Amino acid sequence: MTHHSISRRALTAALATGVLAGPLVAAAPASAAAAAPKVVCTSAKPGLAAKLTKDITASLRGKPKRLAVAVEDPATKTRCAYNGDAQFDSASVIKATVLGTLLWDAGKHKRQLTSWEKNRAWDMITWSDNDSTSSLWKRLGSSKVKAFTKAAGMTRTVPNAGKTWGISQITANDQQKLLGVFTQRNKLLSDKDRTYALGLMNKVVDWQRWGTPAGAPKGTKIQVKNGWMARSWDTRWYVHSIGAFTGGGRTYTMTVLTYGTSGEKSGANAIQGIARVIHKDLNPAMKPRAAFVPPARPHEVVPPGV
């Protein structure tokens, strides 16, 4: 896992709960002269970039200091990014990349997924099963995951070379590239494979459909994958959400990555506050879906001592 040794029992418990032991993998400290990150938006739709910039900036107040946001709406050629190249421990969001790797690798060998692979992909995405993810990670190997991210242009994503996929490094900008592979025609995945991937993300269990879907318009088809994790020695949480939203003849995507909240629920609420303003600005004439409140425990109870 790292240069620190941990017992097999501790590693098994960590994977089972999403709580991973080991030193924090942090981005290099910024120099004193480095400017603080700012929200940067561009759009072909008059006034939209300025509105998104203002509203996203306002939504960041009171949120974790370690945070990244990225948005893309191809229909209006709209893009936004805040701290988009900052690296975060991936937690379970890496599972969407594992799915992309699985489909890409099968396509390269001109074969269909086996029943075993489909069953594990279903469990990995729809209810974020860690054991299924570990099985696929072992089958593929981190080298294939790395090859897929390179092919997808995810230049700042670093798959963990060991078994502990949850401490792979991801960025908001790279997660947007992954969502682009799933939502737009490309040379990496066939249309059938893209439909399959989005179909799994559309079937995520209700109690994991928090985060970026908050504030999406009524009738929108939601495709989401979330991640949440704390190290055994750290009281602060990584809580992430990526989503693709389809309706009205268009699909747009959103990524919010966070570190520093006291738990999963506070992290989910932070993400949702940002997501609501983005959905509202992209869909000003549409009513949002009913509010979704994350459950008090959107994850398993952490065993003592892990």
PDB file of C-alpha atoms in Angstrom:
ATOM      1  CA  MET A   1       0.000   0.000   0.000  1.00  0.00           C
ATOM      2  CA  THR A   2       2.761   2.423   1.045  1.00  0.00           C
ATOM      3  CA  HIS A   3       6.242   2.243   2.479  1.00  0.00           C
ATOM      4  CA  HIS A   4       4.566   1.878   5.870  1.00  0.00           C
ATOM      5  CA  SER A   5       3.657  -1.707   6.637  1.00  0.00           C
ATOM      6  CA  ILE A   6       0.146  -2.654   7.675  1.00  0.00           C
ATOM      7  CA  SER A   7      -1.291  -6.028   8.525  1.00  0.00           C
ATOM      8  CA  ARG A   8      -3.353  -8.057   6.074  1.00  0.00           C
ATOM      9  CA  ARG A   9      -6.217  -7.873   8.561  1.00  0.00           C
ATOM     10  CA  ALA A  10      -6.049  -4.083   8.738  1.00  0.00           C
ATOM     11  CA  LEU A  11      -5.938  -3.788   4.948  1.00  0.00           C
ATOM     12  CA  THR A  12      -8.953  -6.072   4.578  1.00  0.00           C
ATOM     13  CA  ALA A  13     -10.886  -4.037   7.131  1.00  0.00           C
ATOM     14  CA  ALA A  14      -9.879  -0.817   5.415  1.00  0.00           C
ATOM     15  CA  LEU A  15     -11.102  -1.955   2.022  1.00  0.00           C
ATOM     16  CA  ALA A  16     -14.333  -3.230   3.543  1.00  0.00           C
ATOM     17  CA  THR A  17     -15.154   0.114   5.081  1.00  0.00           C
ATOM     18  CA  GLY A  18     -13.512   2.566   2.724  1.00  0.00           C
ATOM     19  CA  VAL A  19     -11.314   3.768   5.580  1.00  0.00           C
ATOM     20  CA  LEU A  20      -7.706   3.438   4.495  1.00  0.00           C
ATOM     21  CA  ALA A  21      -4.665   3.523   6.708  1.00  0.00           C
ATOM     22  CA  GLY A  22      -1.433   5.161   5.648  1.00  0.00           C
ATOM     23  CA  PRO A  23       0.107   8.576   5.243  1.00  0.00           C
ATOM     24  CA  LEU A  24      -1.904  11.317   3.620  1.00  0.00           C
ATOM     25  CA  VAL A  25      -0.997  11.823  -0.014  1.00  0.00           C
ATOM     26  CA  ALA A  26      -1.172  15.567  -0.302  1.00  0.00           C
ATOM     27  CA  ALA A  27      -0.480  17.974  -3.084  1.00  0.00           C
ATOM     28  CA  ALA A  28       2.773  19.874  -2.867  1.00  0.00           C
ATOM     29  CA  PRO A  29       2.377  23.044  -0.778  1.00  0.00           C
ATOM     30  CA  ALA A  30       1.838  26.160  -2.802  1.00  0.00           C
ATOM     31  CA  SER A  31       4.503  28.802  -2.683  1.00  0.00           C
ATOM     32  CA  ALA A  32       3.813  31.996  -0.824  1.00  0.00           C
ATOM     33  CA  ALA A  33       3.589  33.829  -4.104  1.00  0.00           C
ATOM     34  CA  ALA A  34       1.117  31.406  -5.678  1.00  0.00           C
ATOM     35  CA  ALA A  35      -2.280  32.888  -6.342  1.00  0.00           C
ATOM     36  CA  ALA A  36      -5.332  31.323  -4.719  1.00  0.00           C
ATOM     37  CA  PRO A  37      -7.452  29.298  -7.141  1.00  0.00           C
ATOM     38  CA  LYS A  38     -10.343  31.088  -8.801  1.00  0.00           C
ATOM     39  CA  VAL A  39     -13.448  29.962 -10.629  1.00  0.00           C
ATOM     40  CA  VAL A  40     -12.888  30.302 -14.370  1.00  0.00           C
ATOM     41  CA  CYS A  41     -15.815  29.834 -16.766  1.00  0.00           C
ATOM     42  CA  THR A  42     -16.227  30.203 -20.514  1.00  0.00           C
ATOM     43  CA  SER A  43     -19.398  29.853 -22.572  1.00  0.00           C
ATOM     44  CA  ALA A  44     -20.859  30.514 -25.999  1.00  0.00           C
ATOM     45  CA  LYS A  45     -24.123  31.521 -24.321  1.00  0.00           C
ATOM     46  CA  PRO A  46     -24.159  35.264 -23.562  1.00  0.00           C
ATOM     47  CA  GLY A  47     -23.920  36.044 -19.864  1.00  0.00           C
ATOM     48  CA  LEU A  48     -23.719  32.427 -18.719  1.00  0.00           C
ATOM     49  CA  ALA A  49     -19.984  32.341 -17.963  1.00  0.00           C
ATOM     50  CA  ALA A  50     -20.206  35.462 -15.804  1.00  0.00           C
ATOM     51  CA  LYS A  51     -23.228  34.132 -13.912  1.00  0.00           C
ATOM     52  CA  LEU A  52     -21.662  30.743 -13.282  1.00  0.00           C
ATOM     53  CA  THR A  53     -18.411  32.345 -12.166  1.00  0.00           C
ATOM     54  CA  LYS A  54     -20.236  34.581  -9.689  1.00  0.00           C
ATOM     55  CA  ASP A  55     -22.598  31.907  -8.361  1.00  0.00           C
ATOM     56  CA  ILE A  56     -20.058  29.106  -8.033  1.00  0.00           C
ATOM     57  CA  THR A  57     -17.662  31.481  -6.272  1.00  0.00           C
ATOM     58  CA  ALA A  58     -20.414  32.421  -3.816  1.00  0.00           C
ATOM     59  CA  SER A  59     -21.311  28.759  -3.247  1.00  0.00           C
ATOM     60  CA  LEU A  60     -17.731  28.013  -2.144  1.00  0.00           C
ATOM     61  CA  ARG A  61     -17.999  30.214   0.938  1.00  0.00           C
ATOM     62  CA  GLY A  62     -18.012  28.164   4.093  1.00  0.00           C
ATOM     63  CA  LYS A  63     -17.022  25.006   2.211  1.00  0.00           C
ATOM     64  CA  PRO A  64     -13.877  22.923   2.818  1.00  0.00           C
ATOM     65  CA  LYS A  65     -10.716  24.789   1.839  1.00  0.00           C
ATOM     66  CA  ARG A  66      -9.477  21.758  -0.106  1.00  0.00           C
ATOM     67  CA  LEU A  67     -11.994  21.536  -2.911  1.00  0.00           C
ATOM     68  CA  ALA A  68     -12.194  21.286  -6.691  1.00  0.00           C
ATOM     69  CA  VAL A  69     -15.037  21.829  -9.159  1.00  0.00           C
ATOM     70  CA  ALA A  70     -15.353  21.247 -12.895  1.00  0.00           C
ATOM     71  CA  VAL A  71     -18.355  21.527 -15.225  1.00  0.00           C
ATOM     72  CA  GLU A  72     -18.925  21.035 -18.944  1.00  0.00           C
ATOM     73  CA  ASP A  73     -22.034  21.605 -21.045  1.00  0.00           C
ATOM     74  CA  PRO A  74     -21.201  20.905 -24.718  1.00  0.00           C
ATOM     75  CA  ALA A  75     -24.588  22.246 -25.893  1.00  0.00           C
ATOM     76  CA  THR A  76     -23.637  25.784 -24.882  1.00  0.00           C
ATOM     77  CA  LYS A  77     -19.855  25.234 -25.080  1.00  0.00           C
ATOM     78  CA  THR A  78     -19.723  26.006 -21.393  1.00  0.00           C
ATOM     79  CA  ARG A  79     -16.830  25.029 -19.162  1.00  0.00           C
ATOM     80  CA  CYS A  80     -15.998  25.924 -15.589  1.00  0.00           C
ATOM     81  CA  ALA A  81     -13.124  24.914 -13.371  1.00  0.00           C
ATOM     82  CA  TYR A  82     -11.966  25.695  -9.860  1.00  0.00           C
ATOM     83  CA  ASN A  83      -8.720  24.107  -8.663  1.00  0.00           C
ATOM     84  CA  GLY A  84      -9.252  21.622 -11.478  1.00  0.00           C
ATOM     85  CA  ASP A  85      -5.726  20.164 -11.530  1.00  0.00           C
ATOM     86  CA  ALA A  86      -5.389  19.636  -7.767  1.00  0.00           C
ATOM     87  CA  GLN A  87      -4.905  15.981  -6.824  1.00  0.00           C
ATOM     88  CA  PHE A  88      -7.066  14.171  -4.279  1.00  0.00           C
ATOM     89  CA  ASP A  89      -7.150  10.633  -2.928  1.00  0.00           C
ATOM     90  CA  SER A  90      -9.781   9.044  -5.153  1.00  0.00           C
ATOM     91  CA  ALA A  91     -11.854   7.008  -2.687  1.00  0.00           C
ATOM     92  CA  SER A  92     -14.583   5.128  -4.573  1.00  0.00           C
ATOM     93  CA  VAL A  93     -14.783   7.594  -7.465  1.00  0.00           C
ATOM     94  CA  ILE A  94     -11.915   5.610  -9.018  1.00  0.00           C
ATOM     95  CA  LYS A  95     -14.453   2.834  -9.629  1.00  0.00           C
ATOM     96  CA  ALA A  96     -15.778   4.702 -12.657  1.00  0.00           C
ATOM     97  CA  THR A  97     -12.238   4.684 -14.067  1.00  0.00           C
ATOM     98  CA  VAL A  98     -11.979   0.947 -13.361  1.00  0.00           C
ATOM     99  CA  LEU A  99     -15.220   0.473 -15.330  1.00  0.00           C
ATOM    100  CA  GLY A 100     -13.828   2.522 -18.208  1.00  0.00           C
ATOM    101  CA  THR A 101     -10.630   0.461 -18.180  1.00  0.00           C
ATOM    102  CA  LEU A 102     -12.578  -2.809 -18.190  1.00  0.00           C
ATOM    103  CA  LEU A 103     -14.655  -1.779 -21.206  1.00  0.00           C
ATOM    104  CA  TRP A 104     -11.672  -0.305 -23.053  1.00  0.00           C
ATOM    105  CA  ASP A 105      -9.560  -3.413 -22.514  1.00  0.00           C
ATOM    106  CA  ALA A 106     -12.353  -5.743 -23.650  1.00  0.00           C
ATOM    107  CA  GLY A 107     -12.901  -3.585 -26.741  1.00  0.00           C
ATOM    108  CA  LYS A 108      -9.218  -3.720 -27.637  1.00  0.00           C
ATOM    109  CA  HIS A 109      -9.421  -7.510 -27.593  1.00  0.00           C
ATOM    110  CA  LYS A 110     -12.735  -7.468 -29.503  1.00  0.00           C
ATOM    111  CA  ARG A 111     -14.586  -9.440 -26.853  1.00  0.00           C
ATOM    112  CA  GLN A 112     -17.691  -9.055 -24.740  1.00  0.00           C
ATOM    113  CA  LEU A 113     -17.568  -8.818 -20.964  1.00  0.00           C
ATOM    114  CA  THR A 114     -17.920 -12.155 -19.211  1.00  0.00           C
ATOM    115  CA  SER A 115     -20.749 -12.827 -16.759  1.00  0.00           C
ATOM    116  CA  TRP A 116     -18.193 -12.635 -13.953  1.00  0.00           C
ATOM    117  CA  GLU A 117     -17.058  -9.189 -15.103  1.00  0.00           C
ATOM    118  CA  LYS A 118     -20.615  -7.910 -15.547  1.00  0.00           C
ATOM    119  CA  ASN A 119     -21.622  -9.060 -12.069  1.00  0.00           C
ATOM    120  CA  ARG A 120     -18.657  -7.333 -10.469  1.00  0.00           C
ATOM    121  CA  ALA A 121     -19.094  -4.189 -12.544  1.00  0.00           C
ATOM    122  CA  TRP A 122     -22.747  -4.020 -11.466  1.00  0.00           C
ATOM    123  CA  ASP A 123     -21.856  -4.349  -7.784  1.00  0.00           C
ATOM    124  CA  MET A 124     -18.898  -1.974  -8.063  1.00  0.00           C
ATOM    125  CA  ILE A 125     -20.929   0.867  -9.560  1.00  0.00           C
ATOM    126  CA  THR A 126     -24.526   0.461  -8.384  1.00  0.00           C
ATOM    127  CA  TRP A 127     -23.752  -0.005  -4.690  1.00  0.00           C
ATOM    128  CA  SER A 128     -20.023   0.718  -4.591  1.00  0.00           C
ATOM    129  CA  ASP A 129     -18.953  -2.771  -3.526  1.00  0.00           C
ATOM    130  CA  ASN A 130     -15.285  -2.744  -2.549  1.00  0.00           C
ATOM    131  CA  ASP A 131     -14.662  -6.478  -2.893  1.00  0.00           C
ATOM    132  CA  SER A 132     -15.851  -6.446  -6.508  1.00  0.00           C
ATOM    133  CA  THR A 133     -13.618  -3.468  -7.210  1.00  0.00           C
ATOM    134  CA  SER A 134     -10.613  -5.225  -5.691  1.00  0.00           C
ATOM    135  CA  SER A 135     -11.305  -8.283  -7.849  1.00  0.00           C
ATOM    136  CA  LEU A 136     -11.454  -6.218 -11.031  1.00  0.00           C
ATOM    137  CA  TRP A 137      -8.394  -4.180 -10.001  1.00  0.00           C
ATOM    138  CA  LYS A 138      -6.456  -7.414  -9.504  1.00  0.00           C
ATOM    139  CA  ARG A 139      -7.689  -8.845 -12.805  1.00  0.00           C
ATOM    140  CA  LEU A 140      -6.830  -5.710 -14.798  1.00  0.00           C
ATOM    141  CA  GLY A 141      -3.750  -4.606 -12.928  1.00  0.00           C
ATOM    142  CA  SER A 142      -2.943  -0.976 -12.194  1.00  0.00           C
ATOM    143  CA  SER A 143      -0.825  -0.888 -15.371  1.00  0.00           C
ATOM    144  CA  LYS A 144      -3.949  -1.275 -17.541  1.00  0.00           C
ATOM    145  CA  VAL A 145      -5.756   1.382 -15.528  1.00  0.00           C
ATOM    146  CA  LYS A 146      -2.779   3.665 -16.105  1.00  0.00           C
ATOM    147  CA  ALA A 147      -2.809   2.864 -19.835  1.00  0.00           C
ATOM    148  CA  PHE A 148      -6.513   3.728 -20.040  1.00  0.00           C
ATOM    149  CA  THR A 149      -6.084   7.039 -18.225  1.00  0.00           C
ATOM    150  CA  LYS A 150      -3.218   7.918 -20.557  1.00  0.00           C
ATOM    151  CA  ALA A 151      -5.345   7.092 -23.619  1.00  0.00           C
ATOM    152  CA  ALA A 152      -8.150   9.234 -22.188  1.00  0.00           C
ATOM    153  CA  GLY A 153      -5.825  12.200 -21.652  1.00  0.00           C
ATOM    154  CA  MET A 154      -6.175  11.992 -17.867  1.00  0.00           C
ATOM    155  CA  THR A 155      -2.624  13.214 -17.402  1.00  0.00           C
ATOM    156  CA  ARG A 156      -2.750  13.991 -13.677  1.00  0.00           C
ATOM    157  CA  THR A 157      -4.515  10.788 -12.620  1.00  0.00           C
ATOM    158  CA  VAL A 158      -2.168   8.364 -10.855  1.00  0.00           C
ATOM    159  CA  PRO A 159      -3.566   4.850 -10.272  1.00  0.00           C
ATOM    160  CA  ASN A 160      -2.072   3.356  -7.128  1.00  0.00           C
ATOM    161  CA  ALA A 161       0.504   0.744  -8.098  1.00  0.00           C
ATOM    162  CA  GLY A 162      -0.511  -1.540  -5.217  1.00  0.00           C
ATOM    163  CA  LYS A 163      -3.766  -3.137  -4.170  1.00  0.00           C
ATOM    164  CA  THR A 164      -5.199  -0.072  -2.486  1.00  0.00           C
ATOM    165  CA  TRP A 165      -7.067   1.568  -5.334  1.00  0.00           C
ATOM    166  CA  GLY A 166      -8.742   4.103  -3.017  1.00  0.00           C
ATOM    167  CA  ILE A 167      -5.578   6.170  -2.680  1.00  0.00           C
ATOM    168  CA  SER A 168      -5.137   6.603  -6.412  1.00  0.00           C
ATOM    169  CA  GLN A 169      -4.769  10.286  -7.267  1.00  0.00           C
ATOM    170  CA  ILE A 170      -7.482  12.053  -9.263  1.00  0.00           C
ATOM    171  CA  THR A 171      -8.307  15.602 -10.342  1.00  0.00           C
ATOM    172  CA  ALA A 172     -11.577  17.305 -11.212  1.00  0.00           C
ATOM    173  CA  ASN A 173     -10.393  18.095 -14.738  1.00  0.00           C
ATOM    174  CA  ASP A 174      -9.424  14.479 -15.359  1.00  0.00           C
ATOM    175  CA  GLN A 175     -12.750  13.215 -14.015  1.00  0.00           C
ATOM    176  CA  GLN A 176     -14.428  15.467 -16.566  1.00  0.00           C
ATOM    177  CA  LYS A 177     -12.339  13.813 -19.284  1.00  0.00           C
ATOM    178  CA  LEU A 178     -13.556  10.421 -18.044  1.00  0.00           C
ATOM    179  CA  LEU A 179     -17.170  11.602 -18.101  1.00  0.00           C
ATOM    180  CA  GLY A 180     -16.545  12.874 -21.620  1.00  0.00           C
ATOM    181  CA  VAL A 181     -15.436   9.376 -22.653  1.00  0.00           C
ATOM    182  CA  PHE A 182     -18.730   8.052 -21.261  1.00  0.00           C
ATOM    183  CA  THR A 183     -20.991  10.748 -22.736  1.00  0.00           C
ATOM    184  CA  GLN A 184     -19.463  11.716 -26.097  1.00  0.00           C
ATOM    185  CA  ARG A 185     -18.569   9.589 -29.103  1.00  0.00           C
ATOM    186  CA  ASN A 186     -14.890   8.709 -29.087  1.00  0.00           C
ATOM    187  CA  LYS A 187     -12.318   6.144 -30.172  1.00  0.00           C
ATOM    188  CA  LEU A 188     -11.844   4.550 -26.754  1.00  0.00           C
ATOM    189  CA  LEU A 189     -15.324   3.155 -26.105  1.00  0.00           C
ATOM    190  CA  SER A 190     -18.022   2.044 -28.505  1.00  0.00           C
ATOM    191  CA  ASP A 191     -21.478   3.613 -28.301  1.00  0.00           C
ATOM    192  CA  LYS A 192     -22.722   0.327 -26.824  1.00  0.00           C
ATOM    193  CA  ASP A 193     -20.075   0.394 -24.095  1.00  0.00           C
ATOM    194  CA  ARG A 194     -20.778   4.038 -23.297  1.00  0.00           C
ATOM    195  CA  THR A 195     -24.482   3.254 -22.939  1.00  0.00           C
ATOM    196  CA  TYR A 196     -23.608   0.338 -20.669  1.00  0.00           C
ATOM    197  CA  ALA A 197     -21.398   2.483 -18.421  1.00  0.00           C
ATOM    198  CA  LEU A 198     -23.948   5.266 -18.097  1.00  0.00           C
ATOM    199  CA  GLY A 199     -26.669   2.667 -17.506  1.00  0.00           C
ATOM    200  CA  LEU A 200     -24.827   1.373 -14.453  1.00  0.00           C
ATOM    201  CA  MET A 201     -24.308   4.906 -13.139  1.00  0.00           C
ATOM    202  CA  ASN A 202     -28.028   5.539 -13.634  1.00  0.00           C
ATOM    203  CA  LYS A 203     -28.877   2.556 -11.434  1.00  0.00           C
ATOM    204  CA  VAL A 204     -26.895   3.583  -8.363  1.00  0.00           C
ATOM    205  CA  VAL A 205     -28.862   2.733  -5.209  1.00  0.00           C
ATOM    206  CA  ASP A 206     -31.007   5.503  -3.743  1.00  0.00           C
ATOM    207  CA  TRP A 207     -28.899   6.082  -0.636  1.00  0.00           C
ATOM    208  CA  GLN A 208     -25.859   6.828  -2.786  1.00  0.00           C
ATOM    209  CA  ARG A 209     -27.556   9.287  -5.155  1.00  0.00           C
ATOM    210  CA  TRP A 210     -26.445  12.373  -3.262  1.00  0.00           C
ATOM    211  CA  GLY A 211     -23.905  14.972  -4.342  1.00  0.00           C
ATOM    212  CA  THR A 212     -23.842  16.351  -7.873  1.00  0.00           C
ATOM    213  CA  PRO A 213     -27.471  15.298  -8.623  1.00  0.00           C
ATOM    214  CA  ALA A 214     -28.759  17.870  -6.085  1.00  0.00           C
ATOM    215  CA  GLY A 215     -30.805  20.504  -7.890  1.00  0.00           C
ATOM    216  CA  ALA A 216     -30.942  18.694 -11.241  1.00  0.00           C
ATOM    217  CA  PRO A 217     -34.115  19.574 -13.190  1.00  0.00           C
ATOM    218  CA  LYS A 218     -37.204  17.387 -13.015  1.00  0.00           C
ATOM    219  CA  GLY A 219     -37.149  14.688 -15.660  1.00  0.00           C
ATOM    220  CA  THR A 220     -33.360  14.673 -15.899  1.00  0.00           C
ATOM    221  CA  LYS A 221     -31.692  11.283 -16.255  1.00  0.00           C
ATOM    222  CA  ILE A 222     -29.041  11.086 -13.561  1.00  0.00           C
ATOM    223  CA  GLN A 223     -25.800   9.138 -13.884  1.00  0.00           C
ATOM    224  CA  VAL A 224     -23.645   9.393 -10.765  1.00  0.00           C
ATOM    225  CA  LYS A 225     -20.730   7.867  -8.890  1.00  0.00           C
ATOM    226  CA  ASN A 226     -19.699   9.024  -5.444  1.00  0.00           C
ATOM    227  CA  GLY A 227     -16.774   8.325  -3.165  1.00  0.00           C
ATOM    228  CA  TRP A 228     -16.169   8.803   0.558  1.00  0.00           C
ATOM    229  CA  MET A 229     -13.218   7.836   2.709  1.00  0.00           C
ATOM    230  CA  ALA A 230     -11.224   8.729   5.795  1.00  0.00           C
ATOM    231  CA  ARG A 231      -7.801   7.454   6.763  1.00  0.00           C
ATOM    232  CA  SER A 232      -7.657   5.532  10.054  1.00  0.00           C
ATOM    233  CA  TRP A 233      -5.544   8.246  11.664  1.00  0.00           C
ATOM    234  CA  ASP A 234      -7.442  11.228  10.260  1.00  0.00           C
ATOM    235  CA  THR A 235     -10.767  12.720  11.345  1.00  0.00           C
ATOM    236  CA  ARG A 236     -11.150  14.547   8.025  1.00  0.00           C
ATOM    237  CA  TRP A 237     -12.934  12.976   5.076  1.00  0.00           C
ATOM    238  CA  TYR A 238     -12.545  12.798   1.328  1.00  0.00           C
ATOM    239  CA  VAL A 239     -16.025  13.108  -0.172  1.00  0.00           C
ATOM    240  CA  HIS A 240     -16.412  13.258  -3.966  1.00  0.00           C
ATOM    241  CA  SER A 241     -19.186  13.159  -6.553  1.00  0.00           C
ATOM    242  CA  ILE A 242     -19.153  12.949 -10.355  1.00  0.00           C
ATOM    243  CA  GLY A 243     -22.285  13.071 -12.475  1.00  0.00           C
ATOM    244  CA  ALA A 244     -23.680  13.215 -15.999  1.00  0.00           C
ATOM    245  CA  PHE A 245     -27.130  14.700 -16.538  1.00  0.00           C
ATOM    246  CA  THR A 246     -29.259  14.016 -19.597  1.00  0.00           C
ATOM    247  CA  GLY A 247     -32.431  15.838 -20.599  1.00  0.00           C
ATOM    248  CA  GLY A 248     -33.834  18.197 -23.192  1.00  0.00           C
ATOM    249  CA  GLY A 249     -31.614  16.718 -25.891  1.00  0.00           C
ATOM    250  CA  ARG A 250     -28.349  17.393 -24.115  1.00  0.00           C
ATOM    251  CA  THR A 251     -25.972  15.904 -21.553  1.00  0.00           C
ATOM    252  CA  TYR A 252     -23.759  17.948 -19.261  1.00  0.00           C
ATOM    253  CA  THR A 253     -21.269  16.777 -16.642  1.00  0.00           C
ATOM    254  CA  MET A 254     -20.050  17.883 -13.237  1.00  0.00           C
ATOM    255  CA  THR A 255     -17.313  16.923 -10.770  1.00  0.00           C
ATOM    256  CA  VAL A 256     -16.885  18.112  -7.185  1.00  0.00           C
ATOM    257  CA  LEU A 257     -14.003  16.791  -5.058  1.00  0.00           C
ATOM    258  CA  THR A 258     -13.568  17.679  -1.375  1.00  0.00           C
ATOM    259  CA  TYR A 259     -11.266  16.993   1.547  1.00  0.00           C
ATOM    260  CA  GLY A 260     -11.559  18.238   5.103  1.00  0.00           C
ATOM    261  CA  THR A 261     -15.125  17.711   6.312  1.00  0.00           C
ATOM    262  CA  SER A 262     -15.900  15.913   9.573  1.00  0.00           C
ATOM    263  CA  GLY A 263     -17.866  13.144   7.910  1.00  0.00           C
ATOM    264  CA  GLU A 264     -19.668  11.839   4.846  1.00  0.00           C
ATOM    265  CA  LYS A 265     -22.854  13.807   5.402  1.00  0.00           C
ATOM    266  CA  SER A 266     -21.163  17.173   5.822  1.00  0.00           C
ATOM    267  CA  GLY A 267     -19.094  16.456   2.720  1.00  0.00           C
ATOM    268  CA  ALA A 268     -22.199  15.482   0.763  1.00  0.00           C
ATOM    269  CA  ASN A 269     -23.988  18.652   1.878  1.00  0.00           C
ATOM    270  CA  ALA A 270     -21.019  20.784   0.801  1.00  0.00           C
ATOM    271  CA  ILE A 271     -21.077  19.214  -2.660  1.00  0.00           C
ATOM    272  CA  GLN A 272     -24.821  19.628  -2.969  1.00  0.00           C
ATOM    273  CA  GLY A 273     -24.700  23.332  -2.170  1.00  0.00           C
ATOM    274  CA  ILE A 274     -22.356  23.821  -5.115  1.00  0.00           C
ATOM    275  CA  ALA A 275     -24.271  21.481  -7.428  1.00  0.00           C
ATOM    276  CA  ARG A 276     -27.571  23.290  -6.914  1.00  0.00           C
ATOM    277  CA  VAL A 277     -26.287  26.620  -8.196  1.00  0.00           C
ATOM    278  CA  ILE A 278     -24.693  24.969 -11.226  1.00  0.00           C
ATOM    279  CA  HIS A 279     -27.871  23.115 -12.198  1.00  0.00           C
ATOM    280  CA  LYS A 280     -29.916  26.278 -11.690  1.00  0.00           C
ATOM    281  CA  ASP A 281     -27.672  28.411 -13.874  1.00  0.00           C
ATOM    282  CA  LEU A 282     -27.545  25.790 -16.646  1.00  0.00           C
ATOM    283  CA  ASN A 283     -31.345  25.280 -16.521  1.00  0.00           C
ATOM    284  CA  PRO A 284     -32.856  28.631 -15.485  1.00  0.00           C
ATOM    285  CA  ALA A 285     -36.319  27.888 -16.869  1.00  0.00           C
ATOM    286  CA  MET A 286     -36.677  24.418 -15.335  1.00  0.00           C
ATOM    287  CA  LYS A 287     -37.810  23.399 -11.867  1.00  0.00           C
ATOM    288  CA  PRO A 288     -35.392  21.293  -9.794  1.00  0.00           C
ATOM    289  CA  ARG A 289     -36.178  17.798  -8.634  1.00  0.00           C
ATOM    290  CA  ALA A 290     -37.326  17.286  -5.067  1.00  0.00           C
ATOM    291  CA  ALA A 291     -34.498  17.853  -2.622  1.00  0.00           C
ATOM    292  CA  PHE A 292     -32.561  14.768  -1.604  1.00  0.00           C
ATOM    293  CA  VAL A 293     -31.210  14.690   1.933  1.00  0.00           C
ATOM    294  CA  PRO A 294     -28.199  12.401   2.463  1.00  0.00           C
ATOM    295  CA  PRO A 295     -28.855   9.775   5.141  1.00  0.00           C
ATOM    296  CA  ALA A 296     -27.181  10.244   8.505  1.00  0.00           C
ATOM    297  CA  ARG A 297     -24.813   7.400   7.651  1.00  0.00           C
ATOM    298  CA  PRO A 298     -24.328   7.153   3.871  1.00  0.00           C
ATOM    299  CA  HIS A 299     -21.662   4.541   4.582  1.00  0.00           C
ATOM    300  CA  GLU A 300     -20.954   1.581   6.829  1.00  0.00           C
ATOM    301  CA  VAL A 301     -20.070   2.155  10.463  1.00  0.00           C
ATOM    302  CA  VAL A 302     -16.311   2.363  10.888  1.00  0.00           C
ATOM    303  CA  PRO A 303     -15.085  -0.451  13.198  1.00  0.00           C
ATOM    304  CA  PRO A 304     -13.140   0.684  16.273  1.00  0.00           C
ATOM    305  CA  GLY A 305      -9.397   0.812  15.746  1.00  0.00           C
ATOM    306  CA  VAL A 306      -9.434   0.758  11.955  1.00  0.00           C
TER     307      VAL A 306
END
